[in-house]
Amino acid sequence: MLACCTFSAFGQQNYSVEKIDPSLIKNADAVIRENQVVIEVEAIDEVTIKTFRVVTVFNESGDSYTRALEFYDESSKINEQEAIIYDSRGEEVDKIKSRDFKDQSNFDSFILFSDNRVSYLNYTPRQYPYTVAYTSEVETNNSVFLPDWFPMEGYDVSVEKSSYRLLNPGNIPLRSIERNFQGFEIANNNTKHELEYHLTNAPAVEYEILSPSLKSFVPRLLVALDKFHLEGVDGVASNWEEMGKWMYDELVAEHDQIPAATIQKVTNLTSDASTIEEKARRIYQYVQDNTRYIAVMYGIGGWEPALAADVDRLGYGDCKALTNYTMALLKSQGIESYYSVVYGGEKRNIDPEFTKMQGNHVILNIPNEKGEDFWLECTSQEDPFNYLGDFTDDRYVLRVKPDGGELVKTRRYSEDDNLQKTKCEIELDGDGNFTASLERSSFGVPYGEVYRLESKTEKDRKEYYLDEWSRFQNITFSKIDFENRRDTIEFRESIDFSGARLATKAGKRLLLPLSFIQQEQVSLGKNEDRKRPVKLLRGRSYEDDFVFMLPEGFQIETLPENKILLTEYGQMSIEISSSENDGKESIHVKRKMKIREGEWEAEKYPDFRKFIYNVNHLNGLKAVIVQSNT
């Protein structure tokens, strides 16, 4: 049947750049001239995927959109792979056969073993624009990962034509869901057991700062079979409960045996712990002290965790193995916990409305009847107990239980949780140079951004602060100390340093910036034709206390007024006062700022931009101090 679905033959069409509609060239790094994907499911363990793809690339930023590559492993093979290169006039300049594609293992340096490989076009263009016409055919035994349709593949890429066809001659129960189709030229010719979609003439989407993720507003088609196959194992799942049950039975069950000697060690370790939380804390620390993270693509397509006994013996594992090992140790002490599948990295949810194999990471969930559940990142040797940070916070995960799966959400860090508190005394000299003593505490997501400084070398620590405080000149450090309070998840920095020209000299006067440590500055363009909402993924709070001790013989000439800024996006206040001690004046600055998490319609962008402008203005306030005549 697949033979009937032939693609346009190479060379039959004119791929001259002149043939592209000017509306598709506007703002485009590349134009997808044609992208045809045909999937035939002969059986749950017999799938063929054919691709014909033509992409015109206008600049270096568009090179990645050629996407002339295929992944394969022991359960799949590449039957065909070929590319033809055309110049701007549509004339053929090169042909790359399958044997000329570059083939290499698809793993990073920290992966110990993987049979995953990638075959890809390694082409350096002679000039821009150029066009790549690519064809491939891949066979696989795994039907659990049927390709979805994502025709608009990124920012700054237009689409002339994109099509997706799924043939299902065996009439295997099939599910699909359409997302964000409104407003696009999309046609379909679907039947109960087969799918066919076509998109045409979609202009490039320009990136807009602080906008929702691309996938939230461009077309997507999600596809899954109710009956599927993964590396020799069949499965049936049409909802998350069934998917979790299958994952537990086939991937997780009977992987939790650990040696009696290890159980005894853990029993001794936790014998005087009076609560489940304290026992779990000690076991988590034991895992961190005795294992390390190395990715091992083990069993059933890399989705099966290594045996707990093997992790115990070897002392290493990937996220699946280390999570399973921690779960086994907790179980040995009667503590219930659950293997949980999640998308790690950019905030992304497992889709609660559509069941299929999703996620790229595994963490551990420990139910807590007295409050919020505990969550453990088992790959880290440094993370505190029950700390997720921005890698897996506030998103749906699939909790895998013996009686089935369930979707639950990980912890959300609010703007009050994400707090940085800074206290700093700054002593000035008559030339505007300074010596400072700083104390800073970080909580929530900011904790995760700084706590690894503790394990850095002295050189790396200094480089970090030189980069953070690059506006200061000639910085030298006399003290850099840290205190990592893992139990309360607080990281404290104590830093003594000096630098030149904090204040600008103007005759007898010094112009003194009052925001000694500035928060991250955001510059927002006018974006008058804003199309998408403003979205802030996480809120954050700052509380700063700066004391400036004036040089001998200087006095305050001008202080800015206190300011309060209140908006729906956040708030900021700055209080400025002065005092005198033994004839020496000082300026005291208290600054508080809160940025709220949220999403606001595009029409509010100018108002939001004004808020950021006002924040930056308040951060730029200066005092004027003057040398007395005496």
XYZ file of C-alpha atoms in Angstrom:
630
model
C 0.000 0.000 0.000
C 2.832 2.394 0.819
C 4.150 2.038 -2.696
C 1.063 3.903 -3.901
C 2.099 6.956 -1.866
C 4.969 8.069 -4.035
C 6.656 11.400 -3.558
C 7.381 14.045 -6.136
C 10.437 12.952 -8.054
C 13.633 14.923 -7.676
C 14.159 17.420 -10.455
C 10.532 17.590 -11.565
C 9.841 20.892 -9.840
C 11.437 24.291 -10.157
C 13.078 25.163 -6.850
C 14.198 28.612 -7.929
C 13.994 31.121 -5.093
C 12.036 33.394 -7.436
C 9.123 30.949 -7.257
C 8.602 31.606 -3.542
C 5.786 33.980 -2.658
C 7.342 37.188 -1.227
C 5.045 36.955 1.804
C 6.805 33.717 2.777
C 10.283 35.202 2.383
C 9.531 38.072 4.769
C 11.266 37.535 8.144
C 12.287 34.002 7.083
C 15.668 32.371 7.646
C 14.325 29.396 5.689
C 11.235 28.351 3.748
C 9.915 24.790 3.856
C 8.900 24.404 0.224
C 7.462 20.969 0.796
C 7.443 18.500 3.660
C 5.652 15.209 3.046
C 5.542 12.543 5.735
C 3.790 9.225 5.110
C 3.564 6.681 7.932
C 2.311 3.159 7.320
C 1.436 0.979 10.299
C 1.281 -2.590 8.977
C 1.230 -3.979 12.526
C 2.052 -2.707 15.995
C 5.632 -3.922 15.445
C 5.947 -2.927 11.793
C 6.020 0.769 10.906
C 7.491 2.495 7.851
C 8.078 6.248 7.684
C 8.772 7.956 4.363
C 9.847 11.593 4.155
C 10.276 13.984 1.258
C 11.435 17.429 2.343
C 12.506 20.505 0.378
C 13.887 23.505 2.260
C 15.330 26.759 0.928
C 17.836 28.327 3.313
C 18.588 32.064 3.222
C 21.261 32.420 5.884
C 23.283 30.559 8.487
C 20.450 30.744 11.022
C 18.314 28.676 8.660
C 20.806 25.835 8.148
C 19.322 23.714 10.929
C 15.933 23.601 9.188
C 17.219 21.314 6.447
C 16.607 18.493 8.969
C 18.223 15.952 6.659
C 18.847 13.278 9.273
C 17.471 10.046 10.691
C 17.926 8.300 14.026
C 18.122 4.539 14.253
C 19.035 1.678 16.573
C 18.769 -2.106 16.757
C 15.000 -1.946 16.314
C 15.036 0.319 13.251
C 16.869 0.675 9.964
C 17.275 3.283 7.249
C 16.290 1.902 3.843
C 16.840 5.081 1.854
C 18.503 8.440 2.374
C 19.439 10.944 -0.317
C 19.755 14.695 -0.771
C 20.061 17.001 -3.774
C 21.391 20.553 -3.435
C 20.108 23.359 -5.660
C 21.370 26.918 -6.096
C 19.220 30.041 -5.986
C 18.158 29.530 -9.613
C 16.950 26.010 -8.856
C 19.814 24.337 -10.683
C 21.276 21.150 -9.226
C 24.779 21.622 -7.825
C 25.321 18.471 -5.764
C 23.835 15.066 -4.999
C 24.538 13.214 -1.760
C 23.860 9.494 -1.677
C 23.184 7.448 1.452
C 26.799 6.296 1.727
C 27.939 9.933 1.906
C 25.784 10.832 4.917
C 27.722 11.078 8.155
C 26.948 8.331 10.667
C 27.787 8.531 14.349
C 26.639 7.438 17.774
C 23.882 9.622 19.142
C 25.154 10.200 22.662
C 26.860 12.780 24.813
C 30.188 12.379 26.558
C 28.496 11.412 29.849
C 26.641 8.440 28.330
C 28.396 5.167 29.079
C 26.572 3.052 26.528
C 24.007 3.610 23.801
C 23.147 1.819 20.571
C 21.314 4.897 19.262
C 22.862 6.335 16.120
C 22.182 9.196 13.742
C 22.819 9.457 10.015
C 22.853 13.068 8.856
C 23.719 15.353 5.966
C 27.003 17.101 6.686
C 26.859 19.885 4.122
C 28.611 23.259 4.120
C 26.878 25.662 1.724
C 28.969 27.487 -0.839
C 26.613 30.440 -0.832
C 23.135 31.517 0.240
C 20.373 30.971 -0.604
C 20.449 27.266 -1.396
C 17.852 24.505 -1.412
C 18.025 20.950 -0.079
C 15.646 18.259 -1.354
C 15.818 15.287 0.991
C 14.184 11.870 0.832
C 14.312 9.000 3.304
C 12.626 5.787 4.352
C 12.929 4.266 7.816
C 11.519 1.005 9.183
C 10.989 0.497 12.897
C 9.511 -2.124 15.202
C 8.465 0.510 17.732
C 5.003 2.000 17.288
C 4.779 3.660 20.698
C 6.535 6.746 19.281
C 4.490 7.497 16.172
C 5.621 10.874 14.803
C 3.346 13.816 15.530
C 2.798 16.600 13.003
C 4.408 19.928 13.825
C 4.387 21.726 10.457
C 5.626 25.106 11.721
C 8.923 23.973 13.133
C 10.302 27.122 14.682
C 10.574 30.868 14.579
C 11.572 32.633 11.353
C 10.712 29.717 9.062
C 7.835 29.811 6.547
C 5.911 26.879 5.105
C 4.707 26.581 1.512
C 3.354 23.052 1.861
C 3.420 20.475 4.630
C 1.498 17.213 4.659
C 1.063 14.304 7.040
C -0.497 10.974 6.174
C -0.933 7.957 8.409
C -1.986 4.689 6.760
C -3.363 1.996 9.023
C -4.359 -1.047 6.931
C -4.738 -3.209 10.046
C -7.297 -0.777 11.507
C -5.475 -0.608 14.836
C -7.430 1.714 17.183
C -6.017 5.180 16.604
C -6.311 8.430 18.545
C -5.382 11.973 17.543
C -5.941 15.494 18.784
C -5.637 18.797 16.916
C -4.097 21.840 18.567
C -4.094 25.491 17.393
C -5.451 24.827 13.892
C -7.589 27.972 13.847
C -6.341 30.721 11.540
C -4.204 28.441 9.362
C -4.865 26.965 5.924
C -5.235 23.322 6.953
C -7.290 20.701 5.142
C -7.839 17.078 6.119
C -9.148 13.901 4.558
C -9.466 11.677 7.608
C -11.228 8.372 8.087
C -11.821 6.363 11.244
C -8.491 4.556 10.985
C -6.366 6.837 8.794
C -5.262 10.468 8.868
C -4.337 12.967 6.161
C -3.572 16.662 6.720
C -2.245 19.464 4.509
C -1.044 22.932 5.531
C -0.235 25.630 2.962
C 1.170 29.156 2.905
C 2.080 29.790 6.527
C 4.301 32.898 6.901
C 7.231 32.902 9.298
C 6.480 33.571 12.943
C 8.691 36.277 14.410
C 9.991 35.750 17.925
C 8.536 38.159 20.465
C 10.294 38.565 23.781
C 8.452 37.143 26.795
C 5.880 35.347 24.659
C 4.384 31.893 25.341
C 6.158 28.861 23.895
C 5.834 28.341 20.143
C 3.956 25.071 20.635
C 1.183 26.889 22.456
C 0.022 28.835 19.395
C 1.090 27.044 16.171
C -0.588 23.922 14.732
C 0.196 20.516 16.188
C -1.312 17.099 15.643
C -0.721 14.478 18.335
C -1.112 10.839 17.296
C -1.065 7.527 19.181
C -2.167 3.916 18.855
C -4.166 2.272 21.632
C -2.141 -0.898 20.986
C 1.592 -0.425 20.565
C 4.995 -2.082 20.674
C 8.306 -1.111 22.282
C 11.436 -3.242 21.964
C 9.761 -6.642 22.078
C 7.054 -5.622 24.535
C 3.429 -5.049 23.512
C 1.207 -2.560 25.285
C -2.360 -1.298 25.442
C -3.205 2.168 26.759
C -5.829 4.743 25.875
C -5.646 6.763 29.111
C -3.018 7.758 31.647
C -4.099 5.158 34.186
C -3.502 2.380 31.649
C -0.230 3.912 30.450
C 1.093 4.092 34.002
C -0.011 0.524 34.679
C 1.803 -0.705 31.554
C 4.948 1.234 32.463
C 4.938 -0.176 35.979
C 4.346 -3.775 34.895
C 6.774 -3.793 31.965
C 9.462 -1.286 32.945
C 9.594 -0.840 36.713
C 8.266 -3.939 38.480
C 10.766 -6.433 39.908
C 13.684 -4.026 39.514
C 13.888 -3.198 43.223
C 15.913 -6.055 44.723
C 18.951 -4.855 46.679
C 21.545 -6.789 48.698
C 20.783 -7.598 52.313
C 24.016 -5.892 53.378
C 22.859 -2.603 51.840
C 19.447 -2.914 53.481
C 21.178 -3.365 56.819
C 23.330 -0.272 56.221
C 20.269 1.814 55.474
C 18.402 0.363 58.453
C 21.272 1.347 60.742
C 21.448 4.768 59.102
C 17.787 5.512 59.786
C 17.294 3.643 63.057
C 16.985 6.766 65.217
C 15.000 8.839 62.709
C 11.559 9.555 64.142
C 9.711 10.649 60.980
C 9.305 9.478 57.405
C 10.788 12.770 56.229
C 13.943 12.345 58.301
C 14.394 8.752 57.126
C 13.903 9.822 53.522
C 16.405 12.669 53.935
C 19.079 10.277 55.187
C 18.422 7.769 52.420
C 18.598 10.515 49.789
C 21.923 11.649 51.222
C 23.132 8.040 51.144
C 22.296 7.836 47.429
C 24.086 11.118 46.771
C 27.176 9.963 48.670
C 27.378 6.562 47.005
C 26.293 7.027 43.379
C 26.902 9.283 40.421
C 25.004 10.070 37.254
C 26.016 8.396 33.990
C 23.476 7.868 31.216
C 23.133 4.211 30.271
C 20.624 3.387 27.534
C 19.446 0.157 29.136
C 16.693 -2.272 28.127
C 13.342 -1.724 26.360
C 14.322 1.227 24.216
C 16.206 3.038 26.952
C 13.000 3.426 29.008
C 13.642 0.567 31.423
C 15.647 1.363 34.577
C 18.671 -0.716 35.443
C 18.228 -3.167 38.302
C 18.633 -1.625 41.742
C 21.157 -4.334 42.606
C 23.311 -3.302 39.626
C 23.271 0.346 40.674
C 24.200 -0.721 44.200
C 27.132 -2.745 42.862
C 28.380 -0.295 40.226
C 27.667 3.002 41.962
C 26.252 4.765 38.919
C 23.147 5.031 36.784
C 20.979 7.343 34.731
C 17.861 9.176 35.919
C 15.731 6.034 35.644
C 18.212 3.786 37.414
C 19.005 6.206 40.250
C 15.332 6.974 40.820
C 14.489 3.279 40.920
C 17.426 2.627 43.284
C 16.318 5.377 45.670
C 12.768 4.025 45.526
C 14.059 0.541 46.401
C 16.038 1.849 49.397
C 12.994 3.732 50.668
C 10.847 0.630 50.209
C 13.297 -1.374 52.317
C 12.435 0.970 55.195
C 8.691 0.859 54.602
C 8.492 4.247 52.852
C 6.157 4.528 49.880
C 7.468 6.400 46.825
C 6.726 6.544 43.117
C 8.728 6.604 39.906
C 7.524 9.717 38.038
C 8.012 10.621 34.374
C 8.435 14.307 33.532
C 9.733 16.734 30.930
C 12.917 18.203 32.382
C 14.326 21.542 31.280
C 12.168 24.208 29.660
C 8.826 24.324 31.451
C 6.734 21.801 29.540
C 3.838 19.653 30.648
C 3.007 16.072 29.932
C -0.225 16.620 28.022
C -3.075 15.731 30.406
C -5.589 15.467 27.550
C -3.697 13.072 25.300
C -2.137 9.796 26.363
C 1.021 8.660 24.631
C 4.622 7.993 25.623
C 5.840 11.396 26.811
C 8.592 12.854 28.972
C 12.387 12.886 28.893
C 13.332 12.497 32.549
C 12.403 10.650 35.744
C 12.160 11.958 39.310
C 10.876 10.436 42.562
C 7.674 11.315 44.368
C 7.177 10.633 48.095
C 3.577 11.155 49.275
C 3.231 13.295 52.370
C -0.013 13.056 54.316
C 0.901 16.099 56.420
C 1.434 18.549 53.571
C 2.875 18.869 50.082
C 4.517 15.769 48.637
C 8.289 15.459 48.621
C 10.152 15.360 45.300
C 13.671 14.057 44.736
C 16.030 14.749 41.835
C 18.018 11.528 42.074
C 20.676 12.370 39.458
C 22.172 15.182 41.532
C 24.881 14.722 44.131
C 24.346 18.306 45.321
C 20.619 19.139 45.291
C 18.980 19.393 48.716
C 16.211 17.027 49.724
C 12.878 18.089 48.192
C 14.430 20.642 45.825
C 13.510 20.646 42.135
C 14.425 24.162 41.027
C 13.436 25.315 37.554
C 14.359 21.991 35.904
C 11.160 20.156 36.854
C 9.044 22.620 38.859
C 5.335 23.359 38.375
C 4.420 20.844 35.664
C 2.442 17.669 35.155
C 4.252 14.368 35.693
C 3.063 10.800 35.270
C 3.241 9.087 38.649
C 3.722 5.372 37.949
C 1.975 3.157 40.518
C 1.298 -0.592 40.699
C -2.419 0.002 40.162
C -1.988 2.510 37.334
C -0.713 5.937 36.434
C -1.951 9.332 37.511
C -1.018 12.856 36.541
C 0.085 15.094 39.387
C 1.856 18.431 39.490
C 5.264 19.146 40.945
C 5.863 22.009 43.312
C 5.363 25.569 42.113
C 7.773 28.237 43.361
C 5.854 31.487 43.865
C 7.317 34.983 43.632
C 7.599 34.945 47.423
C 9.474 31.619 47.352
C 11.911 32.926 44.722
C 13.587 35.447 46.976
C 17.018 37.068 47.062
C 17.896 39.194 50.088
C 21.002 41.371 49.999
C 22.653 43.477 52.682
C 25.688 45.515 51.804
C 27.848 48.185 53.415
C 29.793 50.325 50.977
C 32.559 52.706 52.008
C 33.455 55.405 49.497
C 36.596 57.471 49.044
C 36.872 60.955 47.592
C 37.497 59.673 44.072
C 34.368 57.517 43.970
C 36.177 54.232 44.608
C 34.617 51.783 47.029
C 35.143 48.942 49.463
C 32.102 46.731 50.053
C 31.007 43.969 52.383
C 28.058 41.996 50.998
C 25.772 39.336 52.473
C 23.233 37.695 50.160
C 20.731 34.879 50.743
C 18.978 33.027 47.920
C 15.849 30.874 48.161
C 13.667 28.946 45.704
C 14.763 29.035 42.063
C 17.521 31.616 42.778
C 19.037 29.077 45.184
C 19.525 26.698 42.271
C 21.223 29.419 40.254
C 24.017 29.972 42.769
C 24.518 27.052 45.139
C 26.914 25.215 42.837
C 29.385 28.065 43.352
C 30.326 26.215 46.528
C 32.021 23.470 44.501
C 33.784 25.839 42.075
C 37.462 26.689 42.175
C 38.567 30.049 43.527
C 39.345 31.164 39.981
C 35.885 30.196 38.723
C 34.204 31.932 41.656
C 36.017 35.169 40.928
C 35.182 34.928 37.240
C 31.515 34.461 38.132
C 31.389 37.647 40.186
C 33.495 39.611 37.721
C 30.885 38.740 35.113
C 27.905 39.492 37.372
C 29.343 42.830 38.457
C 30.943 43.791 35.168
C 29.797 47.412 35.581
C 32.330 47.801 38.406
C 35.920 48.607 37.458
C 39.120 47.035 38.797
C 37.412 44.655 41.223
C 39.568 42.846 43.744
C 38.269 40.299 46.254
C 39.467 39.921 49.836
C 36.837 37.342 50.879
C 34.471 34.950 49.131
C 32.698 32.638 51.575
C 29.581 30.505 51.243
C 27.165 28.761 53.576
C 24.872 26.202 51.972
C 21.966 25.516 54.317
C 20.589 22.427 52.621
C 18.007 21.684 55.311
C 16.259 25.031 54.819
C 17.332 25.389 51.158
C 19.100 28.710 51.588
C 22.429 29.713 50.059
C 24.408 32.501 51.707
C 27.178 34.470 50.052
C 29.609 36.606 52.071
C 31.871 38.703 49.876
C 34.292 41.524 50.634
C 35.556 43.355 47.577
C 36.654 46.724 46.278
C 36.545 48.554 42.990
C 37.057 51.840 41.228
C 34.732 54.662 40.205
C 31.430 53.546 41.591
C 30.574 57.232 41.810
C 31.265 59.648 38.966
C 33.332 62.706 39.863
C 32.161 66.136 38.723
C 34.375 68.810 40.258
C 33.797 68.720 43.993
C 30.765 66.493 43.565
C 30.241 62.756 43.271
C 27.206 61.297 41.490
C 26.414 58.124 43.422
C 24.218 55.305 41.967
C 21.996 54.082 44.798
C 21.286 50.591 43.405
C 24.647 49.134 44.285
C 23.739 45.612 43.165
C 21.379 45.844 40.231
C 18.822 43.243 39.333
C 18.933 41.825 35.846
C 18.078 44.592 33.393
C 15.519 43.850 30.673
C 15.395 46.007 27.568
C 12.075 45.864 25.723
C 11.489 47.283 22.267
C 8.279 49.090 21.347
C 6.864 46.069 19.480
C 3.879 48.191 18.405
C 2.375 45.342 16.384
C 2.600 42.843 19.235
C 0.699 39.656 18.333
C 1.112 37.368 21.333
C 0.584 37.647 25.080
C 3.234 38.609 27.580
C 4.106 35.581 29.681
C 6.315 35.404 32.757
C 6.971 31.783 33.679
C 8.084 32.489 37.244
C 7.806 35.341 39.675
C 10.658 36.640 41.794
C 11.260 38.909 44.778
C 14.202 41.034 45.868
C 14.869 42.688 49.203
C 17.961 44.887 49.273
C 19.529 46.968 52.016
C 22.470 49.207 51.046
C 24.371 51.510 53.380
C 26.768 53.975 51.711
C 29.332 55.543 54.043
C 30.460 58.857 52.607
C 34.115 59.887 52.391
C 35.588 62.117 55.053
C 34.715 65.734 54.315
C 31.736 64.965 52.058
C 28.113 65.733 52.731
C 24.814 65.021 51.036
C 23.654 67.671 48.594
C 20.705 65.909 46.937
C 18.769 62.730 47.661
C 15.986 61.349 45.438
C 12.517 61.068 46.911
C 11.118 57.755 48.105
C 9.209 55.941 45.379
C 6.510 53.245 45.211
C 5.501 51.511 41.992
C 2.365 49.332 42.054
C 1.078 47.447 38.977
C -0.591 44.161 38.124
C 2.779 42.896 36.829
C 4.681 43.569 40.014
C 5.719 46.241 42.437
C 8.767 48.112 43.596
C 9.574 50.468 46.425
C 12.699 52.407 47.256
C 13.231 54.212 50.561
C 16.204 56.546 50.918
C 17.325 58.103 54.184
C 20.449 59.613 55.688
C 22.144 59.582 59.056
C 25.254 60.940 60.715
C 27.620 59.253 63.116
C 30.686 60.993 64.576
C 30.450 63.668 61.919
C 30.411 61.168 59.054
C 27.307 60.934 56.902
C 25.790 57.823 55.394
C 22.960 57.036 52.986
C 20.623 54.131 53.671
C 18.718 52.584 50.746
C 15.972 49.982 51.166
C 14.763 48.523 47.908
C 12.055 45.901 47.444
C 10.832 44.491 44.172
C 8.403 41.765 43.200
C 7.796 40.465 39.666
C 4.637 38.390 39.323
C 4.183 35.195 37.363
C 1.381 35.461 34.851
C 0.128 35.945 31.318
C -1.338 39.161 29.921
C -2.924 39.846 26.544
C -0.807 41.408 23.794
C -2.640 44.729 24.148
C -1.073 45.153 27.589
C 2.488 44.928 26.287
C 2.959 48.749 26.203
C 1.783 48.949 29.807
C 4.103 46.117 30.822
C 6.963 47.789 28.959
C 6.246 50.996 30.866
C 6.441 49.055 34.135
C 9.865 47.672 33.194
C 10.994 51.136 32.098
C 9.952 52.553 35.473
C 11.751 49.748 37.304
C 14.920 50.476 35.340
C 14.488 54.183 36.084
C 14.230 53.555 39.828
C 17.278 51.329 39.653
C 19.135 54.255 38.092
C 18.455 56.794 40.841
C 21.506 58.754 42.015
C 22.418 60.852 44.997
C 24.709 63.876 44.775
C 27.338 64.284 47.463
C 29.690 67.231 47.645
C 33.010 67.939 49.282
C 32.664 70.595 51.964
C 34.722 73.792 51.795
C 36.250 73.267 55.230
